[in-house]
Short mmCIF file of C-alpha atoms in Angstrom, two decimals:
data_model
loop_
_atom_site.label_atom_id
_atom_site.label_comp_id
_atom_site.label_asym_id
_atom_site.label_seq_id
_atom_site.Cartn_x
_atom_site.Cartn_y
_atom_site.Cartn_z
CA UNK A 114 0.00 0.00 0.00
CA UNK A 115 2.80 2.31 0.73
CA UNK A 116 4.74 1.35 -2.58
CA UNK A 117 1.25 2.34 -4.36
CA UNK A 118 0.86 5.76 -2.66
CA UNK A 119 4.26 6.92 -3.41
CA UNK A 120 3.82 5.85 -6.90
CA UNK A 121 0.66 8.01 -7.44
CA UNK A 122 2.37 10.84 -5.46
CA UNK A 123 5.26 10.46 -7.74
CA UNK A 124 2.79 9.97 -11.03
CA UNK A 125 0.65 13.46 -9.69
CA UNK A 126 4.00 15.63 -9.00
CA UNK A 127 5.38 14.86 -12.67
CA UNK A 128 1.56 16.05 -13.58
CA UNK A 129 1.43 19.29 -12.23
CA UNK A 130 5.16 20.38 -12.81
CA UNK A 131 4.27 19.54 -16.82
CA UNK A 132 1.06 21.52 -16.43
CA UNK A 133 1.10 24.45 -18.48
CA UNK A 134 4.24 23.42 -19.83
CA UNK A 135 3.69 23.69 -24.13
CA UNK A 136 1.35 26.62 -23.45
CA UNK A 137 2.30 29.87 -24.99
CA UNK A 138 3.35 32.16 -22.63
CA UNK A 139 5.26 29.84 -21.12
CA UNK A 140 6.68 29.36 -23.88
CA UNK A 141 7.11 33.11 -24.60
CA UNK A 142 8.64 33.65 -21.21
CA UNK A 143 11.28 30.73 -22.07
CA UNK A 144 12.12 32.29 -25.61
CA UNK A 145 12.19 35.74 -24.34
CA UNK A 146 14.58 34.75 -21.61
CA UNK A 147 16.93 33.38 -23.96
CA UNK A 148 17.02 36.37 -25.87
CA UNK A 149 18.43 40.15 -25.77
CA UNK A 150 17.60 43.30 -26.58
CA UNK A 151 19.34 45.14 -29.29
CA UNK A 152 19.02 48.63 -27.98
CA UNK A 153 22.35 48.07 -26.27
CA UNK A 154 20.94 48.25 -22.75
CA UNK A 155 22.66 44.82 -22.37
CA UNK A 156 19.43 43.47 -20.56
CA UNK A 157 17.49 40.36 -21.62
CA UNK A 158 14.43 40.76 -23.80
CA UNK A 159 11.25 40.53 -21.46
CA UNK A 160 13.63 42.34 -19.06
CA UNK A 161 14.18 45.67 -20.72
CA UNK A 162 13.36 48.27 -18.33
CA UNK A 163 15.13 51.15 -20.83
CA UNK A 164 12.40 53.79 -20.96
CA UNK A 165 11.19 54.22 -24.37
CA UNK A 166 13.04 51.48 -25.86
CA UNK A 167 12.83 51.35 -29.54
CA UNK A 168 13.57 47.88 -29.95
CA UNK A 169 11.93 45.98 -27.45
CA UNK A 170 8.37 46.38 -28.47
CA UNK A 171 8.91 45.09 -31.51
CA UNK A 172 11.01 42.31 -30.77
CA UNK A 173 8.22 40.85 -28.52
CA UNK A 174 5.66 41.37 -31.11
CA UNK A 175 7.98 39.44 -33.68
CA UNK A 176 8.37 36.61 -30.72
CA UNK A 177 4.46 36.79 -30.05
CA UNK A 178 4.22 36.32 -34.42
CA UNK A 179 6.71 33.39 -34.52
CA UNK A 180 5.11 31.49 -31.37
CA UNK A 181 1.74 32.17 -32.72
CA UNK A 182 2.99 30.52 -35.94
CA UNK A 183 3.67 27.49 -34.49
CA UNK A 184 7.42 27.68 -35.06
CA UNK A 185 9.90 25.47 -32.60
CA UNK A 186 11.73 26.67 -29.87
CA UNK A 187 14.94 26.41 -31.92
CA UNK A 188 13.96 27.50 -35.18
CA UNK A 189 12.50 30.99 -33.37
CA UNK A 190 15.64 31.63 -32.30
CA UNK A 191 17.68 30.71 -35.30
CA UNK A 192 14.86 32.86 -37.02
CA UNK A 193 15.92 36.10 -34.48
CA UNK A 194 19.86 35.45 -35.25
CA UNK A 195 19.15 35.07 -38.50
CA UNK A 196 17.42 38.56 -39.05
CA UNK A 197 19.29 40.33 -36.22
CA UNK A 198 22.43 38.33 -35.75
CA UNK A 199 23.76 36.26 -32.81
CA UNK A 200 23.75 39.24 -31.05
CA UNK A 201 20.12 38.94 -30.08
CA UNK A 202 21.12 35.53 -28.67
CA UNK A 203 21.85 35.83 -24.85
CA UNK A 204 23.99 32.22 -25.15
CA UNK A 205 24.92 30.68 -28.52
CA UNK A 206 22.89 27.73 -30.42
CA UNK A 207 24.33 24.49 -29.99
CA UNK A 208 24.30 23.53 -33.70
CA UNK A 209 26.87 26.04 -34.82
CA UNK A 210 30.57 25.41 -34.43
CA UNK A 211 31.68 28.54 -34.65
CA UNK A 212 29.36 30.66 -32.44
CA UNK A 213 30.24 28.35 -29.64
CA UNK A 214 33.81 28.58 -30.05
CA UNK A 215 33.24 32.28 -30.12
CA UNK A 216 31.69 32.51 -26.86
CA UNK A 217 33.91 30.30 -24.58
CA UNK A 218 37.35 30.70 -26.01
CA UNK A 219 37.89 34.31 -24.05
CA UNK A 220 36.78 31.91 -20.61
CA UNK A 221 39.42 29.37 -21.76
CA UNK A 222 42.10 32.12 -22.78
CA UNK A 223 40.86 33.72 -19.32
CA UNK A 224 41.60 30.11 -17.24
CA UNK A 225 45.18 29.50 -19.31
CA UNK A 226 46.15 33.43 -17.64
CA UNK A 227 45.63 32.51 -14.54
CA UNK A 228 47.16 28.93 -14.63
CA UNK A 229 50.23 30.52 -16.67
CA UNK A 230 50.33 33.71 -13.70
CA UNK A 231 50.15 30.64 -10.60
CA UNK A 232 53.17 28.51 -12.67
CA UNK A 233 55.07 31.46 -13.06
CA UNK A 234 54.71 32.88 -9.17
CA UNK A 235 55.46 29.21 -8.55
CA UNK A 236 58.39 29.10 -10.89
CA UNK A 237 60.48 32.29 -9.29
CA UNK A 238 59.34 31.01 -5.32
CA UNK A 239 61.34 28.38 -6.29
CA UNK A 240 64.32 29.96 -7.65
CA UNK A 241 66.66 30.04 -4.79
CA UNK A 242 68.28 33.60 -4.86
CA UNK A 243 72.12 34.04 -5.54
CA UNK A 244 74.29 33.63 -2.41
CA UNK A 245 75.99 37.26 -2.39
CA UNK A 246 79.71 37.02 -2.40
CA UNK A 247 81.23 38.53 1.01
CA UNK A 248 83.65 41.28 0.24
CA UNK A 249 87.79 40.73 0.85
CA UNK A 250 88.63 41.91 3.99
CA UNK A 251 91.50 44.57 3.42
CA UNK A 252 93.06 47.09 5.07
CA UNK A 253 91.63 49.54 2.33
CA UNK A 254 87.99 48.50 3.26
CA UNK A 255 88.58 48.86 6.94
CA UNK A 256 90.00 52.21 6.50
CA UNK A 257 87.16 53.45 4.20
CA UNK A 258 84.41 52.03 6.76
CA UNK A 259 86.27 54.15 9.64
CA UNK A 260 86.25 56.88 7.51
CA UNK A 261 82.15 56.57 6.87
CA UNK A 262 81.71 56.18 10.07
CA UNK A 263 83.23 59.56 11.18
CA UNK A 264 81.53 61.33 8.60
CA UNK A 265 78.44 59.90 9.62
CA UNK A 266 78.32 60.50 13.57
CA UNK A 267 76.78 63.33 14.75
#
């Protein structure tokens, strides 16, 4: 009996989290998260707070269109790359080679820095320093030093 109720408790929490899951504005709210907006606020789409922003209207009518249409997911936002470049995109699609590599070589170039900063602080701890040769001990030397001395006394 308890196998069976935590079965159906299982079965009814998988229900309700995929409620309301293919409907439009959730879908709209997914889309427009993974989007920007081109007026160069640097903010994503649906979050565009830039007063009197001449892009973002627009933009959500186009994503209101191509939802409406019955485009996928993937093919709205190729369509929004497409017509506005992958600028629009807030990460890159995962189909294109070169838009990925674009986006997380400056994290990898960032990562080889700091391991090539740590080797090098590692490489000159290491280094033991020179031993410093002790001067000869001459008469010269010895008459110089009294000489500083005096000169240096108050």
């Amino acid at each position: 009996m308890l196998k069976r109720s935590i079965h159906i408790l299982l079965l009814l929490t998988v229900a309700f989290s995929m409620l309301g899951a293919g409907s439009p504005d959730t879908r709209f709210r997914e889309l427009g998260g993974k989007m920007m907006c081109t007026c160069g606020c640097a903010q994503m789409l649906l979050e565009c707070n830039h007063v009197g922003c001449p892009d973002s209207p627009h933009l959500i009518a186009e994503l209101h269109q191509q939802i409406a249409a019955g485009m996928t997911n993937a093919g709205i936002l190729t369509w929004f790359a497409d017509k506005y470049g992958p600028t629009v995109l807030a990460a890159p699609l995962r189909d294109n080679l070169f838009d990925r590599t674009t986006w997380y070589i400056p994290g990898a170039v960032l990562l080889l820095g700091i391991l090539g900063v740590i080797l090098l602080v590692r490489y000159w701890k290491s280094r033991q320093p020179a031993p410093i040769a002790p001067l000869p001990h001459t008469p010269s030397n010895d008459a110089l030093r009294d000489r500083i001395r005096n000169e240096t006394e108050y």
